[in-house]
mmCIF file of C-alpha atoms in Angstrom:
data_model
loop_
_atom_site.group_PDB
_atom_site.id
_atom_site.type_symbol
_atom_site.label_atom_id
_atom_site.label_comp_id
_atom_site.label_asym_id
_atom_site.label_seq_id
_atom_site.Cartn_x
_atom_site.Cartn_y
_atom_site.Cartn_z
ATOM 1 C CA UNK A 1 -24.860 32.288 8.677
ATOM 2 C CA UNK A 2 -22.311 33.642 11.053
ATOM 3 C CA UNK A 3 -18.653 33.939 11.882
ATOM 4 C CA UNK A 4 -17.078 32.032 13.936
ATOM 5 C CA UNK A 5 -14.218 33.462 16.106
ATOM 6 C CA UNK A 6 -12.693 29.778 17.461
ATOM 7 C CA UNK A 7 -11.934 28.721 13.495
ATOM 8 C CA UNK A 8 -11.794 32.288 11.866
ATOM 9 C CA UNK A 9 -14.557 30.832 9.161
ATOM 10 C CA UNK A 10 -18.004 31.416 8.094
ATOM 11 C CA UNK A 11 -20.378 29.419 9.804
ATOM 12 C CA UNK A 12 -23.774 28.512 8.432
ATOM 13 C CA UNK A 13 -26.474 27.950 11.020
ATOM 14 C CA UNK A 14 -28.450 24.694 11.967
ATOM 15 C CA UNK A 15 -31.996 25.977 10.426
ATOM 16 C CA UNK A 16 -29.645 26.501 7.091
ATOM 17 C CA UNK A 17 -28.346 23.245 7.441
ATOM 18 C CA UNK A 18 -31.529 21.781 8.186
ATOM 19 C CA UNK A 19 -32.805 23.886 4.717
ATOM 20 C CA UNK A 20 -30.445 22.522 2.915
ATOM 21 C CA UNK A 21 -30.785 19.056 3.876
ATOM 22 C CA UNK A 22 -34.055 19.399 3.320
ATOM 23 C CA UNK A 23 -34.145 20.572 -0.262
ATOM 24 C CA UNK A 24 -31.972 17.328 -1.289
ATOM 25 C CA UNK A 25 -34.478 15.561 -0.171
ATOM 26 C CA UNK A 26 -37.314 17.305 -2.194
ATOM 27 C CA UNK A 27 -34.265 16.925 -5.327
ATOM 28 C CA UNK A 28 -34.594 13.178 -4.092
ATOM 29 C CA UNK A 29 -38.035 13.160 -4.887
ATOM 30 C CA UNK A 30 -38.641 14.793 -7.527
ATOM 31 C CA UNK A 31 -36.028 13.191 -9.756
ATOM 32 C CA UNK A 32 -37.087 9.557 -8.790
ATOM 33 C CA UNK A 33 -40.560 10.467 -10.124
ATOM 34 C CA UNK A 34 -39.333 12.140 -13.228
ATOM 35 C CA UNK A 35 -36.536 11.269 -14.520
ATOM 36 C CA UNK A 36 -35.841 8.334 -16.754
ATOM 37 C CA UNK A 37 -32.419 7.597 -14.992
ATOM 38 C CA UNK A 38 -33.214 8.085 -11.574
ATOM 39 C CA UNK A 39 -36.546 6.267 -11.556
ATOM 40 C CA UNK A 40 -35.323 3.017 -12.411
ATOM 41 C CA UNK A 41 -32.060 2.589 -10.264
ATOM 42 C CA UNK A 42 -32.720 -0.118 -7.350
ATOM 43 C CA UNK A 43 -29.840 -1.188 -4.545
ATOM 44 C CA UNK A 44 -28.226 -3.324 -7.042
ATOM 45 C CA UNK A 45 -27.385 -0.821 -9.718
ATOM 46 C CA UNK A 46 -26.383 1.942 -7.380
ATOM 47 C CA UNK A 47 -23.735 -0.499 -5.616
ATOM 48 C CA UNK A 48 -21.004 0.240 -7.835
ATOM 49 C CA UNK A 49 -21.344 3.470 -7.867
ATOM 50 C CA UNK A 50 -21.064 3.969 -4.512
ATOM 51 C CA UNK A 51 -18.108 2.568 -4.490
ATOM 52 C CA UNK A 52 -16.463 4.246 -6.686
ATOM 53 C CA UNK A 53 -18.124 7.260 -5.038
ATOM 54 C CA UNK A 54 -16.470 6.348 -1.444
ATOM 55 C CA UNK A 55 -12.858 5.295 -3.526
ATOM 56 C CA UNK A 56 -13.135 9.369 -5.291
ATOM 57 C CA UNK A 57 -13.502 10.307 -1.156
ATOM 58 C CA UNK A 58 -10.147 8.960 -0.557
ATOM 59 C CA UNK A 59 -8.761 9.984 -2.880
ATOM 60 C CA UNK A 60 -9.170 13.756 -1.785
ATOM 61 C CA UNK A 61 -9.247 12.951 1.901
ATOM 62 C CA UNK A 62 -5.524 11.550 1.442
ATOM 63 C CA UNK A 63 -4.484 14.310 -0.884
ATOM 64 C CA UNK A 64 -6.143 16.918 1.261
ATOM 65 C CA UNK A 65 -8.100 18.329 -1.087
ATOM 66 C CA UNK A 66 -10.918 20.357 1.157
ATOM 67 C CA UNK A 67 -13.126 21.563 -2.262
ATOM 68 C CA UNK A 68 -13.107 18.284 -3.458
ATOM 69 C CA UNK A 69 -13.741 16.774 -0.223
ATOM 70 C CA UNK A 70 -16.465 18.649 -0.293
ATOM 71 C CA UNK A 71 -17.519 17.776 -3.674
ATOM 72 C CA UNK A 72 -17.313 14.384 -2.860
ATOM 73 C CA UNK A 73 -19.131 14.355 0.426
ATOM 74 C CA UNK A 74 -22.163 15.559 -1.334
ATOM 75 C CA UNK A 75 -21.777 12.539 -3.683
ATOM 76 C CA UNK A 76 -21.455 10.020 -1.203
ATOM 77 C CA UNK A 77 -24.357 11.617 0.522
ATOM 78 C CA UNK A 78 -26.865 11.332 -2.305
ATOM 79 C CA UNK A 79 -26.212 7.957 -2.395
ATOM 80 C CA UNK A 80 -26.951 7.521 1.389
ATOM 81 C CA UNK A 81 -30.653 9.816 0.579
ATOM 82 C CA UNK A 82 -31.107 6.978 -2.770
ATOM 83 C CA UNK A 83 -30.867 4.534 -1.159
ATOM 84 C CA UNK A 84 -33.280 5.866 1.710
ATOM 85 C CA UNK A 85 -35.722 7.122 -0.781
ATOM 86 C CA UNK A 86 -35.739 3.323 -2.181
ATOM 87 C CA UNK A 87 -36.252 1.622 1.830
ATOM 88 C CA UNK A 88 -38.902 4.180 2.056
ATOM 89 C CA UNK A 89 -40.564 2.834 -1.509
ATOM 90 C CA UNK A 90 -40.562 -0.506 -0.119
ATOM 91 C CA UNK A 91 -42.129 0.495 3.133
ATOM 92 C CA UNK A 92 -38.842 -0.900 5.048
ATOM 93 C CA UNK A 93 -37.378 2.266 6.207
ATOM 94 C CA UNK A 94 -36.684 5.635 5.291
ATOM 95 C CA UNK A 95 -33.989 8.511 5.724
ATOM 96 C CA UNK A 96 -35.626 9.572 9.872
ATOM 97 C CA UNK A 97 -35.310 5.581 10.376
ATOM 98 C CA UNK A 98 -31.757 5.674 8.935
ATOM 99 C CA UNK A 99 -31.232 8.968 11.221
ATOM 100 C CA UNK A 100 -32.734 7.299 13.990
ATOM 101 C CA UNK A 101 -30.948 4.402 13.788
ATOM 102 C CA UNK A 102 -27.174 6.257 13.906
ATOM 103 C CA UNK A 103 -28.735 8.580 16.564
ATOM 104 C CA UNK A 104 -29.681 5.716 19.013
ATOM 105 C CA UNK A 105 -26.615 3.592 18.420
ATOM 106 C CA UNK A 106 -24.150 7.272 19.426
ATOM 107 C CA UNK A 107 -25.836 7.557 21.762
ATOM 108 C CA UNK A 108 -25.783 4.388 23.463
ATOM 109 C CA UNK A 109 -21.843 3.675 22.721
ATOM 110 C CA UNK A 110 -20.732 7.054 23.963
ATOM 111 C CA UNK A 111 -22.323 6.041 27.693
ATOM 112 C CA UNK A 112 -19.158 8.235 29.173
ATOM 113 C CA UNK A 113 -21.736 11.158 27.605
ATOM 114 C CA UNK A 114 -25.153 10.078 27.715
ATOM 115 C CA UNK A 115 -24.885 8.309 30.667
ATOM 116 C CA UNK A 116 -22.107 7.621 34.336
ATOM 117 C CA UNK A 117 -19.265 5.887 32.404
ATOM 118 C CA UNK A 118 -15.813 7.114 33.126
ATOM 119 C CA UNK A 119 -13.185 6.792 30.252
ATOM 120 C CA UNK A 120 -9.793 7.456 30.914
ATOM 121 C CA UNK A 121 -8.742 8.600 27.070
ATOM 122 C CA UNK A 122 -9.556 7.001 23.681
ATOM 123 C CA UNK A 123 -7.894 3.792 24.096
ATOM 124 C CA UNK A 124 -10.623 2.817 26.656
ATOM 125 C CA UNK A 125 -13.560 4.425 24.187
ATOM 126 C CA UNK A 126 -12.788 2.460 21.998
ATOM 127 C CA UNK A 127 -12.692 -0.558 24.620
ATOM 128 C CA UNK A 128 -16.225 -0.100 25.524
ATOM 129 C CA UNK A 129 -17.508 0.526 21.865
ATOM 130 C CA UNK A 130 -16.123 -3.061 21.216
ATOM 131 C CA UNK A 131 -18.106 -4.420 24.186
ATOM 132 C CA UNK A 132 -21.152 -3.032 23.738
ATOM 133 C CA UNK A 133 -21.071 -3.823 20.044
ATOM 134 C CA UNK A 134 -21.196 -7.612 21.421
ATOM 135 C CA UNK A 135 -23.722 -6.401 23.793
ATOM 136 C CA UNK A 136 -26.674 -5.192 21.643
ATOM 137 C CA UNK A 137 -29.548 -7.253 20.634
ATOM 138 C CA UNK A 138 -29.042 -8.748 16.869
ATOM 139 C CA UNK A 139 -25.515 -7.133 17.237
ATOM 140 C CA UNK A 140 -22.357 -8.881 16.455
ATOM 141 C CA UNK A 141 -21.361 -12.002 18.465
ATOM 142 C CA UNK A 142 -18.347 -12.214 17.746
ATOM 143 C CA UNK A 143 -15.406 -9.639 18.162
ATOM 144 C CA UNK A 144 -14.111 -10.054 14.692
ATOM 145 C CA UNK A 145 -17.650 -10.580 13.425
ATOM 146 C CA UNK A 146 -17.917 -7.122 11.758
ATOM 147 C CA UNK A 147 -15.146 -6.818 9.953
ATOM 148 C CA UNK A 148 -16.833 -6.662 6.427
ATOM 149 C CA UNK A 149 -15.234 -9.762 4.212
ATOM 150 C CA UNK A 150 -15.301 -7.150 1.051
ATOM 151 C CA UNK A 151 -12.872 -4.685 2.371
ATOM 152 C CA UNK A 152 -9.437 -4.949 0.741
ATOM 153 C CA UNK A 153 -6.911 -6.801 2.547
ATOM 154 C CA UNK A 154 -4.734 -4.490 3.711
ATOM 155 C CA UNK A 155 -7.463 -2.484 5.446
ATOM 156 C CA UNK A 156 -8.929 -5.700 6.533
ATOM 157 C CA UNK A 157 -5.757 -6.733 8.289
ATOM 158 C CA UNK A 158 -5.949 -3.295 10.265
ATOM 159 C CA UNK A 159 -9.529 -3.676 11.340
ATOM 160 C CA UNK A 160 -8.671 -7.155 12.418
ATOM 161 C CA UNK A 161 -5.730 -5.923 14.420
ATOM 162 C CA UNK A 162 -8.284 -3.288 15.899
ATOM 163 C CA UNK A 163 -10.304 -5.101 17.442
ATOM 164 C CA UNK A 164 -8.692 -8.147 18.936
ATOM 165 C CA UNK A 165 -6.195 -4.888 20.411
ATOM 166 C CA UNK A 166 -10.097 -3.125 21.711
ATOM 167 C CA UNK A 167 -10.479 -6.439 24.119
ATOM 168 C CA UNK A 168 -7.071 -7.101 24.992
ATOM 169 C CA UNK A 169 -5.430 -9.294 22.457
ATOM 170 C CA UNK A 170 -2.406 -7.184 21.431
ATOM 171 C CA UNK A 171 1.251 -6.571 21.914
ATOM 172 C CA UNK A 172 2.278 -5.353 25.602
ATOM 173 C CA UNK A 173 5.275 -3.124 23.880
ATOM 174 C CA UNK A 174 5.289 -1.974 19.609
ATOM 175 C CA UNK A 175 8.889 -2.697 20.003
ATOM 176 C CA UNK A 176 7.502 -6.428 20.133
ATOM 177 C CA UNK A 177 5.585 -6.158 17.051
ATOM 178 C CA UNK A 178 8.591 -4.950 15.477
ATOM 179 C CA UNK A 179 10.590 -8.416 15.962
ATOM 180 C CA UNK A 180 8.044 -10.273 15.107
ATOM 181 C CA UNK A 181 8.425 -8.853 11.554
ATOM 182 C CA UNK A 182 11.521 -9.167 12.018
ATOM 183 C CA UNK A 183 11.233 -13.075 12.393
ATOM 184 C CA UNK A 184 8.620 -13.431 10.008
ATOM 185 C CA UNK A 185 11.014 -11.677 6.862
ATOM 186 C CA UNK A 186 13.386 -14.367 8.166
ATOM 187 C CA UNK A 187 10.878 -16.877 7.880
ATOM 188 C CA UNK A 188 10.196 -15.793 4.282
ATOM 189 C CA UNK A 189 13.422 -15.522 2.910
ATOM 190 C CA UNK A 190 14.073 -19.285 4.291
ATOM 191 C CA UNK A 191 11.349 -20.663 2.298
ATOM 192 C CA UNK A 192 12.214 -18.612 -0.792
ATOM 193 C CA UNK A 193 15.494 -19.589 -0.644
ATOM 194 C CA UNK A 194 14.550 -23.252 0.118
ATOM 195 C CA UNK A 195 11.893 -22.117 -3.509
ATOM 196 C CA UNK A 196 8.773 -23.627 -1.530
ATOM 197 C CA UNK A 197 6.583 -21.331 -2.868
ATOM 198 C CA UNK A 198 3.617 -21.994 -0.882
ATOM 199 C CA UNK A 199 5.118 -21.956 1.953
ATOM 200 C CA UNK A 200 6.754 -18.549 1.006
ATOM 201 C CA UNK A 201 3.090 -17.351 0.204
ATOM 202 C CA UNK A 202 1.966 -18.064 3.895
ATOM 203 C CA UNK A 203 5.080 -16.198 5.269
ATOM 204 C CA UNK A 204 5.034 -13.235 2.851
ATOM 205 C CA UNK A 205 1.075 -12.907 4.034
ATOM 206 C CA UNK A 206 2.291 -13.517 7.576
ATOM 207 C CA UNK A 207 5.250 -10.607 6.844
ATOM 208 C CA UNK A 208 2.467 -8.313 5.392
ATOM 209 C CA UNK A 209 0.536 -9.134 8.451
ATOM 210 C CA UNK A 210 3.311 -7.972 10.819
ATOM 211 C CA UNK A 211 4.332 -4.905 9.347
ATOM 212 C CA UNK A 212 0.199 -3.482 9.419
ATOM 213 C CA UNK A 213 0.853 -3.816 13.174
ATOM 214 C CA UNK A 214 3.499 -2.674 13.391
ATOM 215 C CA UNK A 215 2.007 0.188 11.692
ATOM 216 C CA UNK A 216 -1.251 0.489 14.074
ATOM 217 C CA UNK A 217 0.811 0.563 17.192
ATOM 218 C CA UNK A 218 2.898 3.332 16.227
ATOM 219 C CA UNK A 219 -0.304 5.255 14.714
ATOM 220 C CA UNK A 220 0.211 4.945 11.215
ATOM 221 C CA UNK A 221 -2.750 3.772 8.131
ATOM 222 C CA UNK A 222 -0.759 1.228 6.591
ATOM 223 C CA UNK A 223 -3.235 2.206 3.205
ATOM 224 C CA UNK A 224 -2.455 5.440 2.945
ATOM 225 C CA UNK A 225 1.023 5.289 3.635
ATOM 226 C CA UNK A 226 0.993 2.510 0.833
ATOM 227 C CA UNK A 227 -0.816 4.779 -0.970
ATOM 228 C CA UNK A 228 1.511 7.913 -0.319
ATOM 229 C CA UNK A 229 4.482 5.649 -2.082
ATOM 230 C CA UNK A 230 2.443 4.933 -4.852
ATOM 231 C CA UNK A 231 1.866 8.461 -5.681
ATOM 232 C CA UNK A 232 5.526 8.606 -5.601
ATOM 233 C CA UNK A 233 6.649 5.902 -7.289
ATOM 234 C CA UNK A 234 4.458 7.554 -10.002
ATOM 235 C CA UNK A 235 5.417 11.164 -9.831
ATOM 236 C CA UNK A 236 9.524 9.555 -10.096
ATOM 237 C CA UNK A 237 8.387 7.162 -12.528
ATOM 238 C CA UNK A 238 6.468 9.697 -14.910
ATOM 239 C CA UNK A 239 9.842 12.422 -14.654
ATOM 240 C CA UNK A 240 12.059 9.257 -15.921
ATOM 241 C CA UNK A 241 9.700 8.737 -18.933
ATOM 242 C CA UNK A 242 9.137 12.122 -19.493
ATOM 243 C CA UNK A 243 13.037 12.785 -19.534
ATOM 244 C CA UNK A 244 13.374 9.738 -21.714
ATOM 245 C CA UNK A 245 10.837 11.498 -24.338
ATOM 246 C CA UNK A 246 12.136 14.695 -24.384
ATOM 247 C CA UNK A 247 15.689 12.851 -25.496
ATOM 248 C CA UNK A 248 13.363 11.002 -28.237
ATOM 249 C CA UNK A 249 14.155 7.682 -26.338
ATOM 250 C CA UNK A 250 11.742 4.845 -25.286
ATOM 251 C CA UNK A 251 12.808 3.677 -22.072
ATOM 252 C CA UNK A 252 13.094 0.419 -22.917
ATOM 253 C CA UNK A 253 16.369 1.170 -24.601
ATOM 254 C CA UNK A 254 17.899 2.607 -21.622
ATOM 255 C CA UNK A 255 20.441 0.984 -19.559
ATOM 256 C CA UNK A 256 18.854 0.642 -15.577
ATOM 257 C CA UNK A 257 22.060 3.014 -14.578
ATOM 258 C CA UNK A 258 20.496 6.005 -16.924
ATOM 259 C CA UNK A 259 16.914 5.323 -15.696
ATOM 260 C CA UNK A 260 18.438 5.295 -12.366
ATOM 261 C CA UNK A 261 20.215 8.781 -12.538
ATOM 262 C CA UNK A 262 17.053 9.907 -13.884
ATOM 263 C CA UNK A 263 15.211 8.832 -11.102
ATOM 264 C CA UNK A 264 17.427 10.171 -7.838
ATOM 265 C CA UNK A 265 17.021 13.630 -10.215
ATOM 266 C CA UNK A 266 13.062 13.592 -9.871
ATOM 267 C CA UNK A 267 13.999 12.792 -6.352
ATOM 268 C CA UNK A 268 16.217 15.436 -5.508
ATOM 269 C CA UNK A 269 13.404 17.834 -7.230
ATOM 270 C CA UNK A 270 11.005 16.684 -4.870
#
């Protein structure tokens, strides 16, 4: 352990890091060979709770929550030693392999450090990761082959976006993205009002679709922004009802004008 003058923090040192990496992985053991729990999970049962183990990481990473950030971390990374203890039961891999395996593919995407690439900023990093993704053996073929069909839409949308942008396919100006959602809430209301509904679908997806680039080119997650206003909505939401309780009214007998002043109040609070 030492201090480090650049951050003003405590520091711990690599051996301790590699200590206490270490004596997870003897945890790892020991609890898959005795315990009744442990010993019986397989890749299958552990699924779901990884993702609600990754979901409990974003939740802290967007409310900027560094202990439980922490906290979570350490979750999400005894799921990543699980399911290496379980590859290494089956004799396909285990956690050096998995090490291995991120070490060699760093190393051979960040050429502008292991090897004579020059990169002019991040833009063109990202450029080259793209095409040497398509490069390696087994690797994706296809640029918009590894976007993962699970991930939720809005976050696929963004990765989709990403990519096509990483070889080329993108808006020259953001100011361009923004007309086209500008056109394509036109678009939308004219079938709505016309009450083709799925028609109205395709443009409302097509409207979505816009505004996440929109979003991308002018640097913002659309997810967590989306998710931002839903903490909002709820925060407002909760003062009206709480207001409403404290008068010994249920909400649903309120006019929309009282719920209303209610709300710009938890507003103005804020």
């Amino acid at each position: 352990m030492y201090f480090c003058r650049k951050y003003n923090i405590i520091m711990h040192t690599k051996e301790e890091k590699m200590e206490a990496f270490g004596r997870l992985l003897d945890i790892m053991d020991e609890l898959r060979e005795k315990c009744p729990w442990d010993s019986v999970q397989t890749n299958e049962t552990l699924r779901e709770n990884t993702i609600e183990e990754m979901y409990e990481l974003c939740d802290a990473l967007i409310r900027d929550d560094r202990e439980n950030i922490c906290k979570e971390l350490g979750d999400l990374l005894l799921h990543v030693v699980f399911y290496a203890k379980i590859g290494s039961e089956t004799g396909d891999f285990d956690i050096k392999d998995v090490c291995d395996r991120i070490c060699e593919k760093l190393i051979y995407r960040h050429p502008h450090i292991y090897g004579t690439t020059k990169v002019n900023g991040q833009e063109q990093v990202l450029q080259n990761w793209e095409q040497l993704k398509l490069k390696e053996k087994g690797g994706n073929k296809r640029v918009l082959a590894g976007v993962p069909e699970a991930l939720p839409a809005i976050v696929k949308a963004y990765r989709i976006q990403e990519k096509a942008a990483h070889v080329g396919f993108d808006w020259e100006k953001p100011e361009q993205a923004m007309d086209k959602v500008y056109e394509e809430f036109d678009e939308l209301k004219s079938e709505i009002v016309s009450d083709r509904h799925d028609a109205a679908e395709q443009e409302l997806g097509d409207l979505l679709f816009a505004i996440i680039n929109v979003a991308r080119l002018y640097g913002i997650h659309p997810d967590n922004a989306l998710e931002k206003t839903n903490r909002k909505f709820i925060r407002r939401f909760n003062h009206v009802e709480d207001s409403a309780i404290s008068q010994g009214r249920a909400m649903k007998d309120m006019s929309l004008d009282e719920m209303d002043a209610l709300w710009n109040e938890a507003k103005s609070c804020e």
